[in-house]
PDB file of C-alpha atoms (C1' of nucleotides) in Angstrom:
ATOM      1  CA  MET F 139      20.268 -19.649  -5.504  1.00 83.00           C
ATOM      2  CA  GLU F 140      21.370 -20.617  -8.981  1.00 92.00           C
ATOM      3  CA  TYR F 141      20.711 -18.196 -11.770  1.00 96.00           C
ATOM      4  CA  MET F 142      22.003 -17.108 -15.162  1.00 96.00           C
ATOM      5  CA  VAL F 143      22.807 -13.610 -16.289  1.00 96.00           C
ATOM      6  CA  ASP F 144      21.779 -12.856 -19.872  1.00 94.00           C
ATOM      7  CA  SER F 145      22.483  -9.279 -20.975  1.00 90.00           C
ATOM      8  CA  ASN F 146      20.353  -7.248 -18.550  1.00 93.00           C
ATOM      9  CA  ASN F 147      18.176 -10.122 -17.459  1.00 98.00           C
ATOM     10  CA  ILE F 148      18.495 -12.658 -14.702  1.00 98.00           C
ATOM     11  CA  ILE F 149      17.049 -16.072 -15.403  1.00 98.00           C
ATOM     12  CA  ILE F 150      16.209 -18.860 -13.005  1.00 97.00           C
ATOM     13  CA  ASN F 151      15.562 -22.335 -14.338  1.00 95.00           C
ATOM     14  CA  ARG F 152      13.834 -25.197 -12.594  1.00 89.00           C
ATOM     15  CA  LEU F 153      12.543 -23.185  -9.660  1.00 92.00           C
ATOM     16  CA  CYS F 154       9.746 -25.181  -8.068  1.00 94.00           C
ATOM     17  CA  ASP F 155       6.855 -23.939  -5.978  1.00 97.00           C
ATOM     18  CA  PHE F 156       6.799 -20.620  -7.800  1.00 98.00           C
ATOM     19  CA  ASP F 157       3.878 -19.352  -9.850  1.00 98.00           C
ATOM     20  CA  ILE F 158       4.037 -15.624 -10.399  1.00 98.00           C
ATOM     21  CA  GLU F 159       0.289 -15.432 -10.934  1.00 97.00           C
ATOM     22  CA  HIS F 160      -0.445 -17.238  -7.669  1.00 97.00           C
ATOM     23  CA  ILE F 161       2.095 -15.121  -5.800  1.00 98.00           C
ATOM     24  CA  LEU F 162       0.745 -11.779  -6.956  1.00 98.00           C
ATOM     25  CA  GLU F 163      -2.957 -12.493  -7.288  1.00 96.00           C
ATOM     26  CA  CYS F 164      -3.373 -14.266  -3.950  1.00 96.00           C
ATOM     27  CA  GLY F 165      -4.137 -11.019  -2.151  1.00 96.00           C
ATOM     28  CA  GLN F 166      -0.965 -10.413  -0.164  1.00 98.00           C
ATOM     29  CA  CYS F 167       0.315  -7.439  -2.186  1.00 98.00           C
ATOM     30  CA  PHE F 168      -1.192  -4.613  -4.204  1.00 98.00           C
ATOM     31  CA  ARG F 169       1.453  -2.878  -6.296  1.00 98.00           C
ATOM     32  CA  PHE F 170       1.596  -5.005  -9.405  1.00 97.00           C
ATOM     33  CA  TYR F 171       0.315  -4.675 -12.952  1.00 96.00           C
ATOM     34  CA  LYS F 172      -0.544  -7.502 -15.272  1.00 96.00           C
ATOM     35  CA  LYS F 173       0.800  -6.993 -18.798  1.00 95.00           C
ATOM     36  CA  SER F 174      -0.363 -10.387 -20.019  1.00 95.00           C
ATOM     37  CA  ASP F 175      -0.393 -13.946 -18.729  1.00 95.00           C
ATOM     38  CA  LYS F 176       2.589 -14.550 -16.440  1.00 96.00           C
ATOM     39  CA  ASP F 177       3.999 -11.141 -17.351  1.00 97.00           C
ATOM     40  CA  TYR F 178       3.876  -8.565 -14.570  1.00 97.00           C
ATOM     41  CA  ILE F 179       5.372  -5.300 -13.412  1.00 97.00           C
ATOM     42  CA  ILE F 180       5.963  -5.000  -9.682  1.00 98.00           C
ATOM     43  CA  VAL F 181       6.828  -1.940  -7.604  1.00 98.00           C
ATOM     44  CA  ALA F 182       8.591  -2.683  -4.325  1.00 98.00           C
ATOM     45  CA  TYR F 183      11.469  -1.282  -2.262  1.00 98.00           C
ATOM     46  CA  ASP F 184      11.721   1.797  -4.534  1.00 98.00           C
ATOM     47  CA  LYS F 185      12.299  -0.420  -7.580  1.00 98.00           C
ATOM     48  CA  ILE F 186      10.351  -1.359 -10.671  1.00 98.00           C
ATOM     49  CA  LEU F 187      10.618  -4.979 -11.753  1.00 98.00           C
ATOM     50  CA  ARG F 188       9.240  -6.699 -14.807  1.00 98.00           C
ATOM     51  CA  ILE F 189       8.990 -10.428 -14.251  1.00 98.00           C
ATOM     52  CA  THR F 190       7.866 -13.112 -16.687  1.00 98.00           C
ATOM     53  CA  GLN F 191       7.415 -16.815 -16.264  1.00 98.00           C
ATOM     54  CA  ASP F 192       7.289 -19.650 -18.772  1.00 97.00           C
ATOM     55  CA  LYS F 193       6.679 -22.901 -16.900  1.00 93.00           C
ATOM     56  CA  ASP F 194       9.655 -23.299 -14.579  1.00 93.00           C
ATOM     57  CA  GLU F 195      11.754 -20.569 -16.166  1.00 96.00           C
ATOM     58  CA  ILE F 196      11.508 -17.162 -14.537  1.00 98.00           C
ATOM     59  CA  VAL F 197      13.006 -14.014 -16.030  1.00 98.00           C
ATOM     60  CA  PHE F 198      13.758 -10.866 -14.029  1.00 98.00           C
ATOM     61  CA  HIS F 199      14.056  -8.126 -16.647  1.00 98.00           C
ATOM     62  CA  ASN F 200      16.535  -5.284 -16.675  1.00 96.00           C
ATOM     63  CA  ILE F 201      18.048  -5.725 -13.263  1.00 96.00           C
ATOM     64  CA  ASP F 202      21.591  -6.112 -12.041  1.00 93.00           C
ATOM     65  CA  GLU F 203      22.908  -8.918  -9.878  1.00 96.00           C
ATOM     66  CA  GLU F 204      23.275  -6.664  -6.895  1.00 96.00           C
ATOM     67  CA  ASP F 205      19.567  -5.818  -6.758  1.00 97.00           C
ATOM     68  CA  PHE F 206      18.703  -9.415  -7.402  1.00 98.00           C
ATOM     69  CA  ASN F 207      20.785 -10.595  -4.482  1.00 97.00           C
ATOM     70  CA  SER F 208      20.008  -7.795  -2.067  1.00 98.00           C
ATOM     71  CA  ILE F 209      16.318  -7.275  -2.826  1.00 98.00           C
ATOM     72  CA  TRP F 210      14.528  -9.809  -4.973  1.00 98.00           C
ATOM     73  CA  ILE F 211      15.774 -13.100  -3.484  1.00 98.00           C
ATOM     74  CA  LYS F 212      14.389 -11.994  -0.149  1.00 98.00           C
ATOM     75  CA  TYR F 213      11.280 -10.343  -1.582  1.00 98.00           C
ATOM     76  CA  PHE F 214      10.224 -13.563  -3.319  1.00 98.00           C
ATOM     77  CA  ASP F 215      11.346 -15.684  -0.374  1.00 98.00           C
ATOM     78  CA  LEU F 216      13.419 -17.766  -2.773  1.00 98.00           C
ATOM     79  CA  GLU F 217      15.543 -19.426  -0.124  1.00 97.00           C
ATOM     80  CA  ARG F 218      12.637 -21.075   1.651  1.00 98.00           C
ATOM     81  CA  ASP F 219      11.753 -24.707   1.001  1.00 98.00           C
ATOM     82  CA  TYR F 220       8.071 -24.551   0.081  1.00 98.00           C
ATOM     83  CA  THR F 221       8.004 -28.211  -0.939  1.00 98.00           C
ATOM     84  CA  SER F 222       8.407 -29.184   2.715  1.00 98.00           C
ATOM     85  CA  ILE F 223       5.862 -26.653   3.904  1.00 98.00           C
ATOM     86  CA  LYS F 224       3.313 -27.890   1.382  1.00 98.00           C
ATOM     87  CA  LYS F 225       3.915 -31.506   2.340  1.00 98.00           C
ATOM     88  CA  ILE F 226       3.383 -30.834   6.035  1.00 98.00           C
ATOM     89  CA  LEU F 227       0.224 -28.815   5.387  1.00 98.00           C
ATOM     90  CA  SER F 228      -1.162 -31.321   2.881  1.00 98.00           C
ATOM     91  CA  ASP F 229      -0.759 -34.091   5.430  1.00 97.00           C
ATOM     92  CA  LYS F 230      -2.810 -32.136   7.994  1.00 95.00           C
ATOM     93  CA  ASP F 231      -6.143 -32.824   6.341  1.00 92.00           C
ATOM     94  CA  GLU F 232      -7.885 -33.225   2.979  1.00 96.00           C
ATOM     95  CA  HIS F 233      -9.170 -29.626   2.885  1.00 94.00           C
ATOM     96  CA  LEU F 234      -5.765 -28.090   3.157  1.00 95.00           C
ATOM     97  CA  HIS F 235      -4.436 -30.682   0.750  1.00 97.00           C
ATOM     98  CA  ARG F 236      -6.893 -29.473  -1.879  1.00 96.00           C
ATOM     99  CA  ALA F 237      -6.095 -25.781  -1.354  1.00 96.00           C
ATOM    100  CA  VAL F 238      -2.344 -26.383  -1.470  1.00 98.00           C
ATOM    101  CA  THR F 239      -2.625 -28.514  -4.602  1.00 98.00           C
ATOM    102  CA  GLU F 240      -4.784 -25.967  -6.372  1.00 96.00           C
ATOM    103  CA  LYS F 241      -2.626 -22.947  -5.418  1.00 97.00           C
ATOM    104  CA  ASP F 242       0.731 -24.688  -5.386  1.00 97.00           C
ATOM    105  CA  GLY F 243       2.831 -21.724  -6.534  1.00 98.00           C
ATOM    106  CA  ILE F 244       2.171 -19.318  -3.674  1.00 98.00           C
ATOM    107  CA  ARG F 245       5.089 -17.791  -1.806  1.00 98.00           C
ATOM    108  CA  ILE F 246       4.747 -15.294   1.018  1.00 98.00           C
ATOM    109  CA  LEU F 247       6.496 -12.143  -0.140  1.00 98.00           C
ATOM    110  CA  GLN F 248       8.749 -10.329   2.309  1.00 98.00           C
ATOM    111  CA  GLN F 249       7.295  -6.863   1.962  1.00 98.00           C
ATOM    112  CA  ASP F 250       8.185  -3.604   3.638  1.00 98.00           C
ATOM    113  CA  THR F 251       6.573  -3.356   7.083  1.00 98.00           C
ATOM    114  CA  TRP F 252       5.489   0.265   6.786  1.00 98.00           C
ATOM    115  CA  GLU F 253       3.933  -0.166   3.357  1.00 98.00           C
ATOM    116  CA  THR F 254       2.157  -3.308   4.537  1.00 98.00           C
ATOM    117  CA  LEU F 255       0.793  -1.476   7.575  1.00 98.00           C
ATOM    118  CA  ILE F 256      -0.760   1.344   5.570  1.00 98.00           C
ATOM    119  CA  SER F 257      -1.945  -0.998   2.824  1.00 98.00           C
ATOM    120  CA  PHE F 258      -3.856  -3.238   5.187  1.00 98.00           C
ATOM    121  CA  ILE F 259      -5.307  -0.307   7.143  1.00 98.00           C
ATOM    122  CA  ILE F 260      -6.733   0.750   3.792  1.00 98.00           C
ATOM    123  CA  SER F 261      -7.894  -2.771   2.979  1.00 98.00           C
ATOM    124  CA  GLN F 262     -10.693  -2.877   5.534  1.00 97.00           C
ATOM    125  CA  ASN F 263     -14.125  -2.938   3.912  1.00 96.00           C
ATOM    126  CA  LYS F 264     -12.677  -2.576   0.418  1.00 95.00           C
ATOM    127  CA  SER F 265     -12.350  -4.735  -2.660  1.00 94.00           C
ATOM    128  CA  ILE F 266      -8.844  -5.547  -3.827  1.00 94.00           C
ATOM    129  CA  SER F 267      -9.088  -3.538  -7.051  1.00 94.00           C
ATOM    130  CA  HIS F 268     -10.001  -0.434  -5.108  1.00 96.00           C
ATOM    131  CA  ILE F 269      -7.277  -1.007  -2.524  1.00 97.00           C
ATOM    132  CA  LYS F 270      -4.797  -1.089  -5.400  1.00 97.00           C
ATOM    133  CA  LYS F 271      -6.079   2.198  -6.770  1.00 97.00           C
ATOM    134  CA  LEU F 272      -5.915   3.995  -3.410  1.00 98.00           C
ATOM    135  CA  ILE F 273      -2.347   2.817  -2.763  1.00 98.00           C
ATOM    136  CA  GLU F 274      -1.406   3.959  -6.248  1.00 97.00           C
ATOM    137  CA  ASP F 275      -2.929   7.408  -5.687  1.00 98.00           C
ATOM    138  CA  ILE F 276      -1.154   7.772  -2.332  1.00 98.00           C
ATOM    139  CA  SER F 277       2.172   6.791  -3.920  1.00 98.00           C
ATOM    140  CA  LYS F 278       1.697   9.257  -6.776  1.00 98.00           C
ATOM    141  CA  ARG F 279       0.911  12.072  -4.385  1.00 98.00           C
ATOM    142  CA  TYR F 280       3.423  11.416  -1.586  1.00 98.00           C
ATOM    143  CA  GLY F 281       6.006   8.962  -2.926  1.00 98.00           C
ATOM    144  CA  THR F 282       9.061   9.542  -5.109  1.00 98.00           C
ATOM    145  CA  TYR F 283       9.194   9.194  -8.860  1.00 98.00           C
ATOM    146  CA  ILE F 284      11.293   6.125  -9.620  1.00 98.00           C
ATOM    147  CA  GLY F 285      10.980   5.633 -13.360  1.00 97.00           C
ATOM    148  CA  GLU F 286       8.890   4.658 -16.314  1.00 96.00           C
ATOM    149  CA  GLU F 287       7.844   1.365 -17.840  1.00 93.00           C
ATOM    150  CA  ASP F 288       5.461   1.009 -20.791  1.00 91.00           C
ATOM    151  CA  GLU F 289       5.099   4.789 -20.724  1.00 92.00           C
ATOM    152  CA  ILE F 290       3.607   4.588 -17.249  1.00 94.00           C
ATOM    153  CA  LYS F 291       5.278   6.648 -14.547  1.00 96.00           C
ATOM    154  CA  PHE F 292       5.899   4.805 -11.309  1.00 97.00           C
ATOM    155  CA  TYR F 293       6.258   6.163  -7.791  1.00 98.00           C
ATOM    156  CA  SER F 294       7.664   4.514  -4.693  1.00 98.00           C
ATOM    157  CA  PHE F 295       5.419   4.013  -1.713  1.00 98.00           C
ATOM    158  CA  PRO F 296       5.903   7.075   0.521  1.00 98.00           C
ATOM    159  CA  THR F 297       8.280   6.860   3.458  1.00 98.00           C
ATOM    160  CA  ILE F 298       7.012   7.549   6.966  1.00 98.00           C
ATOM    161  CA  GLU F 299       8.349  11.101   6.694  1.00 98.00           C
ATOM    162  CA  GLN F 300       6.737  11.658   3.299  1.00 98.00           C
ATOM    163  CA  LEU F 301       3.314  10.370   4.306  1.00 98.00           C
ATOM    164  CA  SER F 302       3.471  12.333   7.548  1.00 98.00           C
ATOM    165  CA  GLN F 303       3.241  15.476   5.431  1.00 98.00           C
ATOM    166  CA  ALA F 304      -0.368  14.588   4.669  1.00 98.00           C
ATOM    167  CA  THR F 305      -3.073  16.060   6.861  1.00 98.00           C
ATOM    168  CA  GLU F 306      -6.212  14.133   7.606  1.00 97.00           C
ATOM    169  CA  GLN F 307      -8.046  16.309   5.090  1.00 97.00           C
ATOM    170  CA  ASP F 308      -5.371  15.649   2.444  1.00 98.00           C
ATOM    171  CA  LEU F 309      -6.004  11.956   2.940  1.00 98.00           C
ATOM    172  CA  ARG F 310      -9.757  12.400   2.688  1.00 97.00           C
ATOM    173  CA  ASP F 311      -9.209  14.217  -0.589  1.00 97.00           C
ATOM    174  CA  LEU F 312      -7.515  11.040  -1.816  1.00 98.00           C
ATOM    175  CA  LYS F 313     -10.804   9.225  -1.070  1.00 97.00           C
ATOM    176  CA  VAL F 314      -9.616   6.975   1.726  1.00 98.00           C
ATOM    177  CA  GLY F 315     -12.828   7.870   3.563  1.00 98.00           C
ATOM    178  CA  PHE F 316     -13.121   6.914   7.217  1.00 98.00           C
ATOM    179  CA  ARG F 317      -9.597   5.475   7.124  1.00 98.00           C
ATOM    180  CA  ALA F 318      -8.043   8.973   6.993  1.00 98.00           C
ATOM    181  CA  PRO F 319      -7.684   9.331  10.789  1.00 98.00           C
ATOM    182  CA  TYR F 320      -6.363   5.767  10.962  1.00 98.00           C
ATOM    183  CA  ILE F 321      -3.569   6.513   8.498  1.00 98.00           C
ATOM    184  CA  ALA F 322      -2.818   9.784  10.270  1.00 98.00           C
ATOM    185  CA  ASP F 323      -2.586   7.967  13.598  1.00 98.00           C
ATOM    186  CA  ALA F 324      -0.238   5.373  12.104  1.00 98.00           C
ATOM    187  CA  CYS F 325       2.038   8.146  10.823  1.00 98.00           C
ATOM    188  CA  ARG F 326       2.025   9.908  14.173  1.00 98.00           C
ATOM    189  CA  LYS F 327       2.721   6.849  16.299  1.00 98.00           C
ATOM    190  CA  VAL F 328       5.386   5.392  14.035  1.00 98.00           C
ATOM    191  CA  ILE F 329       7.266   8.639  13.539  1.00 98.00           C
ATOM    192  CA  ASN F 330       7.181   9.325  17.307  1.00 98.00           C
ATOM    193  CA  ASP F 331       8.404   5.800  17.955  1.00 97.00           C
ATOM    194  CA  GLU F 332       5.293   5.053  20.015  1.00 98.00           C
ATOM    195  CA  VAL F 333       4.971   2.044  17.752  1.00 98.00           C
ATOM    196  CA  ASN F 334       8.215   0.396  16.752  1.00 98.00           C
ATOM    197  CA  LEU F 335       7.946  -1.512  13.492  1.00 98.00           C
ATOM    198  CA  SER F 336      11.520  -2.750  13.419  1.00 98.00           C
ATOM    199  CA  ARG F 337      11.092  -4.834  16.560  1.00 97.00           C
ATOM    200  CA  LEU F 338       7.998  -6.722  15.375  1.00 98.00           C
ATOM    201  CA  ALA F 339      10.077  -9.516  13.901  1.00 96.00           C
ATOM    202  CA  ASP F 340      11.666 -10.354  17.248  1.00 96.00           C
ATOM    203  CA  MET F 341       8.948  -9.670  19.810  1.00 97.00           C
ATOM    204  CA  ASN F 342       6.762 -12.232  21.472  1.00 96.00           C
ATOM    205  CA  ILE F 343       3.886 -12.670  19.017  1.00 97.00           C
ATOM    206  CA  ALA F 344       1.169 -11.424  21.398  1.00 97.00           C
ATOM    207  CA  ASP F 345       3.238  -8.340  22.220  1.00 97.00           C
ATOM    208  CA  ALA F 346       3.905  -7.694  18.539  1.00 98.00           C
ATOM    209  CA  LYS F 347       0.206  -7.842  17.789  1.00 98.00           C
ATOM    210  CA  ASN F 348      -0.634  -5.503  20.665  1.00 98.00           C
ATOM    211  CA  GLU F 349       2.087  -3.119  19.532  1.00 98.00           C
ATOM    212  CA  LEU F 350       0.378  -2.753  16.154  1.00 98.00           C
ATOM    213  CA  MET F 351      -3.083  -2.528  17.701  1.00 98.00           C
ATOM    214  CA  LYS F 352      -2.033   0.625  19.540  1.00 98.00           C
ATOM    215  CA  ILE F 353      -2.763   2.288  16.213  1.00 98.00           C
ATOM    216  CA  LYS F 354      -6.354   3.389  15.723  1.00 98.00           C
ATOM    217  CA  GLY F 355      -7.927   1.380  12.945  1.00 98.00           C
ATOM    218  CA  VAL F 356      -5.637  -1.603  13.434  1.00 98.00           C
ATOM    219  CA  GLY F 357      -7.503  -4.584  14.855  1.00 98.00           C
ATOM    220  CA  PRO F 358      -6.613  -8.280  15.054  1.00 98.00           C
ATOM    221  CA  LYS F 359      -6.981  -8.985  11.338  1.00 98.00           C
ATOM    222  CA  VAL F 360      -4.950  -6.036  10.055  1.00 98.00           C
ATOM    223  CA  ALA F 361      -2.292  -6.677  12.704  1.00 98.00           C
ATOM    224  CA  ASP F 362      -2.009 -10.314  11.619  1.00 98.00           C
ATOM    225  CA  CYS F 363      -1.621  -9.273   7.976  1.00 98.00           C
ATOM    226  CA  VAL F 364       1.157  -6.828   8.824  1.00 98.00           C
ATOM    227  CA  LEU F 365       2.942  -9.473  10.878  1.00 98.00           C
ATOM    228  CA  LEU F 366       2.618 -12.134   8.194  1.00 98.00           C
ATOM    229  CA  PHE F 367       3.273 -10.094   5.053  1.00 98.00           C
ATOM    230  CA  GLY F 368       5.520  -7.406   6.491  1.00 98.00           C
ATOM    231  CA  ALA F 369       7.388  -8.947   9.415  1.00 98.00           C
ATOM    232  CA  LYS F 370       7.986 -12.608   8.571  1.00 98.00           C
ATOM    233  CA  ARG F 371       5.757 -13.822  11.411  1.00 98.00           C
ATOM    234  CA  TYR F 372       4.406 -17.034   9.924  1.00 98.00           C
ATOM    235  CA  GLU F 373       2.616 -18.268  13.047  1.00 98.00           C
ATOM    236  CA  VAL F 374      -0.306 -15.836  12.674  1.00 98.00           C
ATOM    237  CA  PHE F 375      -3.618 -16.599  10.959  1.00 98.00           C
ATOM    238  CA  PRO F 376      -5.374 -13.489   9.596  1.00 98.00           C
ATOM    239  CA  THR F 377      -9.062 -14.331   9.799  1.00 97.00           C
ATOM    240  CA  ASP F 378     -11.205 -12.263   7.459  1.00 94.00           C
ATOM    241  CA  VAL F 379     -14.613 -12.918   5.905  1.00 92.00           C
ATOM    242  CA  TRP F 380     -13.193 -15.262   3.246  1.00 93.00           C
ATOM    243  CA  VAL F 381     -11.163 -17.301   5.693  1.00 94.00           C
ATOM    244  CA  LYS F 382     -14.164 -17.401   8.023  1.00 94.00           C
ATOM    245  CA  ARG F 383     -16.324 -18.720   5.180  1.00 92.00           C
ATOM    246  CA  ILE F 384     -13.954 -21.468   4.100  1.00 93.00           C
ATOM    247  CA  MET F 385     -13.221 -22.527   7.674  1.00 95.00           C
ATOM    248  CA  GLU F 386     -16.930 -22.709   8.445  1.00 93.00           C
ATOM    249  CA  HIS F 387     -17.445 -24.664   5.253  1.00 93.00           C
ATOM    250  CA  TYR F 388     -14.793 -27.257   6.075  1.00 93.00           C
ATOM    251  CA  TYR F 389     -14.402 -27.331   9.847  1.00 94.00           C
ATOM    252  CA  PHE F 390     -17.340 -25.587  11.539  1.00 93.00           C
ATOM    253  CA  GLU F 391     -20.952 -24.572  11.207  1.00 90.00           C
ATOM    254  CA  ASN F 392     -22.080 -21.213   9.880  1.00 89.00           C
ATOM    255  CA  ASP F 393     -21.984 -18.290  12.297  1.00 89.00           C
ATOM    256  CA  THR F 394     -18.982 -19.607  14.182  1.00 93.00           C
ATOM    257  CA  LYS F 395     -17.198 -16.771  15.953  1.00 94.00           C
ATOM    258  CA  ILE F 396     -14.002 -15.505  14.342  1.00 95.00           C
ATOM    259  CA  LYS F 397     -12.263 -15.916  17.695  1.00 95.00           C
ATOM    260  CA  VAL F 398     -13.110 -19.630  17.781  1.00 95.00           C
ATOM    261  CA  ILE F 399     -11.918 -20.145  14.200  1.00 96.00           C
ATOM    262  CA  HIS F 400      -8.736 -18.204  14.840  1.00 97.00           C
ATOM    263  CA  GLU F 401      -7.858 -20.146  17.977  1.00 96.00           C
ATOM    264  CA  PHE F 402      -8.475 -23.465  16.234  1.00 96.00           C
ATOM    265  CA  ALA F 403      -6.287 -22.516  13.258  1.00 97.00           C
ATOM    266  CA  VAL F 404      -3.358 -21.256  15.308  1.00 97.00           C
ATOM    267  CA  GLU F 405      -3.453 -24.494  17.277  1.00 96.00           C
ATOM    268  CA  HIS F 406      -4.086 -26.799  14.316  1.00 94.00           C
ATOM    269  CA  TYR F 407      -1.559 -25.297  11.865  1.00 96.00           C
ATOM    270  CA  GLY F 408       1.052 -24.159  14.379  1.00 96.00           C
ATOM    271  CA  THR F 409       4.153 -22.433  13.064  1.00 97.00           C
ATOM    272  CA  LEU F 410       2.840 -22.754   9.505  1.00 98.00           C
ATOM    273  CA  ALA F 411      -0.525 -21.064  10.169  1.00 98.00           C
ATOM    274  CA  GLY F 412       0.319 -18.072   7.995  1.00 98.00           C
ATOM    275  CA  PHE F 413       1.118 -20.226   4.986  1.00 98.00           C
ATOM    276  CA  ALA F 414      -2.023 -22.298   5.531  1.00 98.00           C
ATOM    277  CA  GLN F 415      -4.085 -19.145   5.690  1.00 97.00           C
ATOM    278  CA  GLN F 416      -2.801 -17.873   2.374  1.00 97.00           C
ATOM    279  CA  TYR F 417      -3.472 -21.130   0.498  1.00 97.00           C
ATOM    280  CA  LEU F 418      -6.966 -21.248   2.019  1.00 96.00           C
ATOM    281  CA  PHE F 419      -7.732 -17.588   1.398  1.00 96.00           C
ATOM    282  CA  TYR F 420      -6.768 -17.639  -2.266  1.00 96.00           C
ATOM    283  CA  TYR F 421      -8.503 -20.952  -2.851  1.00 95.00           C
ATOM    284  CA  ALA F 422     -11.676 -19.777  -1.134  1.00 93.00           C
ATOM    285  CA  ARG F 423     -11.782 -16.470  -2.961  1.00 92.00           C
ATOM    286  CA  ASP F 424     -10.995 -17.908  -6.364  1.00 91.00           C
ATOM    287  CA  PHE F 425     -13.616 -20.633  -6.162  1.00 88.00           C
ATOM    288  CA  LYS F 426     -16.002 -18.663  -3.953  1.00 84.00           C
ATOM    289  CA  ILE F 427     -16.058 -21.440  -1.385  1.00 84.00           C
ATOM    290  CA  GLY F 428     -18.751 -20.947   1.211  1.00 75.00           C
ATOM    291  CA  LYS F 429     -20.030 -17.767  -0.393  1.00 69.00           C
ATOM    292  CA  LYS F 430     -23.806 -17.649  -0.199  1.00 55.00           C
TER     293      LYS F 430
ATOM    294  C1'  DG Q 228     -30.687   1.670  -6.104  1.00 61.58           C
ATOM    295  C1'  DG Q 229     -29.308  -1.713  -2.866  1.00 61.58           C
ATOM    296  C1'  DC Q 230     -25.640  -4.489  -1.441  1.00 61.58           C
ATOM    297  C1'  DC Q 231     -21.102  -5.642  -0.416  1.00 61.58           C
ATOM    298  C1'  DA Q 232     -16.075  -5.061  -0.116  1.00 61.58           C
ATOM    299  C1'  DG Q 233      -9.298  -9.080   3.079  1.00 61.58           C
ATOM    300  C1'  DG Q 234     -12.789  -4.588   9.596  1.00 61.58           C
ATOM    301  C1'  DC Q 235     -12.787  -1.619  13.262  1.00 61.58           C
ATOM    302  C1'  DC Q 236     -14.745   1.681  16.499  1.00 61.58           C
ATOM    303  C1'  DA Q 237     -18.221   3.444  19.536  1.00 61.58           C
ATOM    304  C1'  DT Q 238     -22.093   2.416  21.961  1.00 61.58           C
ATOM    305  C1'  DC Q 239     -25.292  -0.245  24.053  1.00 61.58           C
ATOM    306  C1'  DG Q 240     -27.232  -4.069  27.112  1.00 61.58           C
TER     307       DG Q 240
ATOM    308  C1'  DC T 266     -17.757  -8.449  28.439  1.00 61.58           C
ATOM    309  C1'  DG T 267     -20.552  -9.729  23.601  1.00 61.58           C
ATOM    310  C1'  DA T 268     -23.547  -7.987  20.200  1.00 61.58           C
ATOM    311  C1'  DT T 269     -24.903  -4.345  16.861  1.00 61.58           C
ATOM    312  C1'  DG T 270     -24.765  -0.111  13.787  1.00 61.58           C
ATOM    313  C1'  DG T 271     -22.153   3.126  11.360  1.00 61.58           C
ATOM    314  C1'  DC T 272     -18.619   4.228   8.495  1.00 61.58           C
ATOM    315  C1'  DA T 273     -16.632   6.631   2.937  1.00 61.58           C
ATOM    316  C1'  DT T 274     -16.352   5.148  -1.404  1.00 61.58           C
ATOM    317  C1'  DG T 275     -16.845   2.548  -5.691  1.00 61.58           C
ATOM    318  C1'  DG T 276     -18.280  -1.514  -8.495  1.00 61.58           C
ATOM    319  C1'  DC T 277     -21.743  -4.592  -9.688  1.00 61.58           C
TER     320       DC T 277
END
DNA sequence: GGCCAGGCCATCG
DNA sequence: CGATGGCATGGC
């Protein structure tokens, strides 16, 4: 990865297949704040990062080379060749071609598994803006203060040990509603090693999914999201209402079962199903494809 | 005020 | 099994 160091900033020129707006707004992550167009603050891995983009020049503000190399190259998946992925997907069919062309700057972030697990447990039956607020409140209450930016105090996402301090009632007080016992069960099973998050990346994909679904409140869709966004398992295809809508619109009739759609996608997109899903999801949501 | 939000669980036939 | 409510809360 070629980059320049300029005072406290790290600058990458001519990076293709990278659009910071697409990456952050496509629904895969929740801890980011838009300052203005292509100017964001991100909280991840106990760090605060301000990132700006002007066409193909990307600036990582106030970070050292060590963090850049050890955290942010992986986080932004900078070593993956998205041009090839996009070409393969575009050649599959015209629908995917359109989604990939429209949302050409998406990258799948490599996020922390634990944070992804709790985030997507929270995500069920919630709008993205509210998911963001709940995760923020949980971090403020149980995470660690990590610094200030624009006079806003930022807190890391709580560790397993930190979040395990919360009782079910504590969680209800944070307005997570019926998800409180789900989060509590995730804490319990992960801290007792009944569910092992560190092995998800290497397990057989069906086993990995079942491992996550041992947790109450984790079904097929949440498990797929954790595997894709938090465990680098790109062969999954999280099938939610938006993906169902766009798939019905392009490939099926209305009222097709999620199971049928899911099986088709895993077969049709293969090892790139996760990437395909994210282009389709963001495209569908942004243009309200298939929404009645 | 009703409806829906990146679903899942419990309960029923 | 497959289908159907119910679920906490907030925004529109």
